[in-house]
């Protein structure tokens, strides 16, 4: 087979889009005879279509070397340079191609194509040469800007670092990006070394997990200068079974220097024992004397075996967050702590085993004007005291979980009024009636998010009907946008449809829209099949996830695992 025949077969493969076979034929044709500009140009076209641009450019160069007065090599090189985002080289090739193109009518189409390539290359050049305003700023000002970004959050800093390499270099060199460290028994020493070098020893947050203790890793002490502990703002301790006391978590001499703003002690493996807390007198004493004036956040998540020593916490006067899950939380002591912290913004209490209240102990009222978020979990015997004796006019979020048939709780709730309340949650509780809950909701005109989950044996349909009204002026919670009714297996479709209809309103074009933006009816087994499509046609987001029922408590509710 002659060179010309091989070449024609390669051209046929190329037209049939069999690029691999076409390239093999062109290579075979070039090896079987002298190099021809037609064959080299066709080979460049095949490589260009295959996306192998660097090899295609080499074939174009050979075309130009063989036939420097021909326009074909320059024209294809111009297009390839444009694809490689090299506009200056592309413009040069365009000029050389136009100089060699014929001016007769047959060449006008090709000249128009080259002019379009010139226009595209000029647009690309303007885009690439356009400089950001940040490019004109000195690095000192950039450092200040990115330091401010990194101080907002680590995630924001990393997101901004994706803009360009210069931003990443500045961000990675900023100590504020490395001011939080998590230590575990298997944390590599090299990671600790790099972290402390980049933070320049200015850690703000330290998390100790899975029973890590500095005493077991003496080789890393040199990375933690003694002056660092005075600047540490947050300490998060995860307690494990083998820990003797909280003092062993930090190196010797560190405890006495702490001036913490946030302290978290969490149970990680169900072994936070009372003995461990009792053996930690030195730790609690330092919290009482060294951190009491600075401590703004205290989180203690124990288990059913441990009680937080509240008498040490009594010295704190600057708390803004208090989150306690403990045995025997005595209301009188807790109210004393609350009265000493008038700037408190978040209060969360979870009691495993309630402490008996002596008849003579009745806590006095406390006013918390800054309190925004309040959560109560399993405070069955004491919750009415907190409701009736805490004055929080600016409360925006109120949550109750696992409240079991507490009539005093219901009576206290019905008498409350929080004019700024935007979120209310009542979950997995025993309720005989919903009347008093609805009375409370009527006094919350700004409520936007409502959760009513697995509350039995009260009738959920009665509760939902209470939220409905034929008259817009009589609606309970008229601004309600997010309603969570999940894990209510007796909820009926016609009830929720009636609620939706009561909250429909006409827009300017005469169409009806629902003020409810989100509705969660997961694990509502009694809903009719036609209900969900009807709801989804009127409510922006309707959630109904698949669940697996694990158990059914004796009071007729359900315990569900969300899949």
CSV table of C-alpha atoms in Angstrom, one decimal, residues 291-457:
chain,number,residue,atom,x,y,z
A,291,UNK,CA,-11.4,31.3,86.1
A,292,UNK,CA,-14.5,32.4,87.9
A,293,UNK,CA,-14.2,36.1,86.8
A,294,UNK,CA,-13.4,35.1,83.1
A,295,UNK,CA,-15.5,32.0,82.6
A,296,UNK,CA,-18.3,32.8,80.1
A,297,UNK,CA,-19.3,29.2,79.1
A,298,UNK,CA,-19.5,26.1,81.2
A,299,UNK,CA,-20.6,22.8,79.7
A,300,UNK,CA,-20.8,19.7,81.8
A,301,UNK,CA,-22.3,16.5,80.2
A,302,UNK,CA,-22.1,13.7,82.7
A,303,UNK,CA,-24.0,10.4,83.1
A,304,UNK,CA,-26.3,8.8,85.6
A,305,UNK,CA,-23.4,8.2,88.0
A,306,UNK,CA,-21.9,11.7,88.5
A,307,UNK,CA,-23.1,15.0,90.0
A,308,UNK,CA,-21.5,18.3,89.1
A,309,UNK,CA,-20.1,20.0,92.3
A,310,UNK,CA,-22.2,23.2,92.0
A,311,UNK,CA,-20.7,24.8,95.0
A,312,UNK,CA,-17.5,25.4,92.9
A,313,UNK,CA,-19.5,26.9,90.1
A,314,UNK,CA,-21.1,29.3,92.5
A,315,UNK,CA,-18.1,31.6,92.2
A,316,UNK,CA,-18.7,32.3,88.5
A,317,UNK,CA,-20.2,35.7,87.8
A,318,UNK,CA,-19.7,36.2,84.0
A,319,UNK,CA,-21.4,33.2,82.5
A,320,UNK,CA,-23.2,33.6,79.2
A,321,UNK,CA,-23.7,29.9,78.6
A,322,UNK,CA,-24.6,27.2,81.1
A,323,UNK,CA,-25.2,23.7,79.8
A,324,UNK,CA,-25.4,21.0,82.5
A,325,UNK,CA,-26.4,17.3,82.3
A,326,UNK,CA,-26.0,15.9,85.7
A,327,UNK,CA,-27.5,14.0,88.7
A,328,UNK,CA,-29.4,15.8,91.4
A,329,UNK,CA,-29.5,19.5,90.2
A,330,UNK,CA,-30.7,21.3,93.3
A,331,UNK,CA,-32.9,24.2,92.3
A,332,UNK,CA,-31.9,26.4,95.2
A,333,UNK,CA,-28.2,26.2,94.3
A,334,UNK,CA,-29.0,26.6,90.6
A,335,UNK,CA,-31.0,29.7,91.2
A,336,UNK,CA,-28.2,31.1,93.3
A,337,UNK,CA,-25.8,30.6,90.4
A,338,UNK,CA,-28.4,32.2,87.9
A,339,UNK,CA,-28.8,35.2,90.1
A,340,UNK,CA,-25.0,35.8,90.1
A,341,UNK,CA,-24.9,35.7,86.3
A,342,UNK,CA,-27.4,38.3,85.0
A,343,UNK,CA,-25.7,38.2,81.5
A,344,UNK,CA,-26.6,34.6,80.9
A,345,UNK,CA,-27.8,34.0,77.2
A,346,UNK,CA,-28.1,30.2,77.0
A,347,UNK,CA,-29.4,27.9,79.7
A,348,UNK,CA,-29.6,24.1,79.2
A,349,UNK,CA,-30.4,21.7,82.0
A,350,UNK,CA,-30.7,17.9,81.8
A,351,UNK,CA,-31.3,15.9,85.1
A,352,UNK,CA,-30.7,12.2,85.2
A,353,UNK,CA,-32.0,11.6,88.8
A,354,UNK,CA,-33.7,14.5,90.5
A,355,UNK,CA,-32.6,15.7,94.0
A,356,UNK,CA,-35.3,15.9,96.6
A,357,UNK,CA,-36.4,19.4,97.4
A,358,UNK,CA,-36.8,20.1,101.2
A,359,UNK,CA,-40.1,21.8,102.0
A,360,UNK,CA,-38.4,24.8,103.4
A,361,UNK,CA,-36.3,25.4,100.2
A,362,UNK,CA,-38.2,27.6,97.8
A,363,UNK,CA,-35.9,29.5,95.3
A,364,UNK,CA,-36.5,33.2,94.9
A,365,UNK,CA,-37.3,34.8,91.5
A,366,UNK,CA,-34.4,35.7,89.2
A,367,UNK,CA,-34.4,38.1,86.3
A,368,UNK,CA,-32.4,37.2,83.2
A,369,UNK,CA,-32.9,40.0,80.7
A,370,UNK,CA,-30.2,38.7,78.3
A,371,UNK,CA,-31.5,35.0,78.2
A,372,UNK,CA,-32.2,34.0,74.6
A,373,UNK,CA,-32.2,30.2,74.6
A,374,UNK,CA,-33.6,27.9,77.3
A,375,UNK,CA,-33.6,24.0,77.2
A,376,UNK,CA,-35.0,21.6,79.8
A,377,UNK,CA,-34.5,17.9,79.5
A,378,UNK,CA,-36.1,15.4,82.0
A,379,UNK,CA,-36.5,18.0,84.8
A,380,UNK,CA,-39.8,16.3,85.8
A,381,UNK,CA,-40.0,17.4,89.4
A,382,UNK,CA,-38.4,20.9,89.1
A,383,UNK,CA,-39.3,22.3,85.7
A,384,UNK,CA,-42.3,24.3,87.1
A,385,UNK,CA,-39.9,26.1,89.5
A,386,UNK,CA,-37.7,27.3,86.6
A,387,UNK,CA,-40.8,28.3,84.6
A,388,UNK,CA,-42.5,30.2,87.4
A,389,UNK,CA,-39.4,31.9,88.9
A,390,UNK,CA,-37.3,32.9,85.9
A,391,UNK,CA,-38.1,36.2,84.3
A,392,UNK,CA,-36.8,36.3,80.7
A,393,UNK,CA,-38.6,38.9,78.7
A,394,UNK,CA,-36.2,38.5,75.7
A,395,UNK,CA,-36.3,34.7,75.4
A,396,UNK,CA,-36.4,33.6,71.7
A,397,UNK,CA,-36.1,29.8,72.0
A,398,UNK,CA,-37.7,27.4,74.5
A,399,UNK,CA,-37.3,23.6,74.5
A,400,UNK,CA,-38.7,20.8,76.6
A,401,UNK,CA,-37.8,17.1,76.3
A,402,UNK,CA,-38.9,14.0,78.2
A,403,UNK,CA,-41.4,15.8,80.5
A,404,UNK,CA,-43.7,13.1,82.0
A,405,UNK,CA,-47.2,14.1,83.3
A,406,UNK,CA,-46.2,17.1,85.4
A,407,UNK,CA,-49.4,19.0,86.0
A,408,UNK,CA,-47.6,21.8,87.7
A,409,UNK,CA,-45.4,22.1,84.6
A,410,UNK,CA,-48.6,22.5,82.4
A,411,UNK,CA,-50.1,25.1,84.7
A,412,UNK,CA,-46.9,27.1,84.8
A,413,UNK,CA,-46.6,26.9,81.1
A,414,UNK,CA,-50.1,28.2,80.4
A,415,UNK,CA,-49.5,31.3,82.5
A,416,UNK,CA,-46.2,32.3,80.8
A,417,UNK,CA,-45.8,34.9,78.1
A,418,UNK,CA,-42.7,35.5,76.1
A,419,UNK,CA,-43.4,38.3,73.6
A,420,UNK,CA,-40.1,37.7,71.7
A,421,UNK,CA,-40.3,33.9,71.5
A,422,UNK,CA,-39.6,32.6,67.9
A,423,UNK,CA,-39.0,28.9,68.6
A,424,UNK,CA,-40.8,26.3,70.8
A,425,UNK,CA,-40.1,22.6,71.1
A,426,UNK,CA,-41.9,19.9,73.0
A,427,UNK,CA,-40.6,16.4,72.3
A,428,UNK,CA,-41.0,12.8,73.7
A,429,UNK,CA,-43.2,13.9,76.7
A,430,UNK,CA,-46.3,12.5,78.4
A,431,UNK,CA,-49.1,15.0,77.9
A,432,UNK,CA,-52.7,14.4,78.9
A,433,UNK,CA,-54.1,17.5,77.2
A,434,UNK,CA,-53.0,20.1,74.7
A,435,UNK,CA,-55.3,22.9,76.0
A,436,UNK,CA,-52.7,24.6,78.1
A,437,UNK,CA,-50.0,24.3,75.5
A,438,UNK,CA,-52.3,26.0,73.0
A,439,UNK,CA,-53.0,28.7,75.7
A,440,UNK,CA,-49.2,29.3,75.9
A,441,UNK,CA,-48.8,29.4,72.1
A,442,UNK,CA,-51.6,32.1,71.9
A,443,UNK,CA,-49.3,34.3,74.0
A,444,UNK,CA,-46.4,33.9,71.5
A,445,UNK,CA,-47.4,35.9,68.4
A,446,UNK,CA,-43.9,36.0,66.9
A,447,UNK,CA,-43.4,32.2,67.0
A,448,UNK,CA,-41.9,31.0,63.7
A,449,UNK,CA,-40.6,27.5,64.5
A,450,UNK,CA,-42.7,24.9,66.3
A,451,UNK,CA,-41.8,21.3,67.1
A,452,UNK,CA,-44.4,18.9,68.7
A,453,UNK,CA,-43.0,15.4,68.5
A,454,UNK,CA,-44.1,12.1,70.1
A,455,UNK,CA,-46.2,13.6,72.9
A,456,UNK,CA,-48.7,11.0,74.2
A,457,UNK,CA,-51.4,10.2,75.1
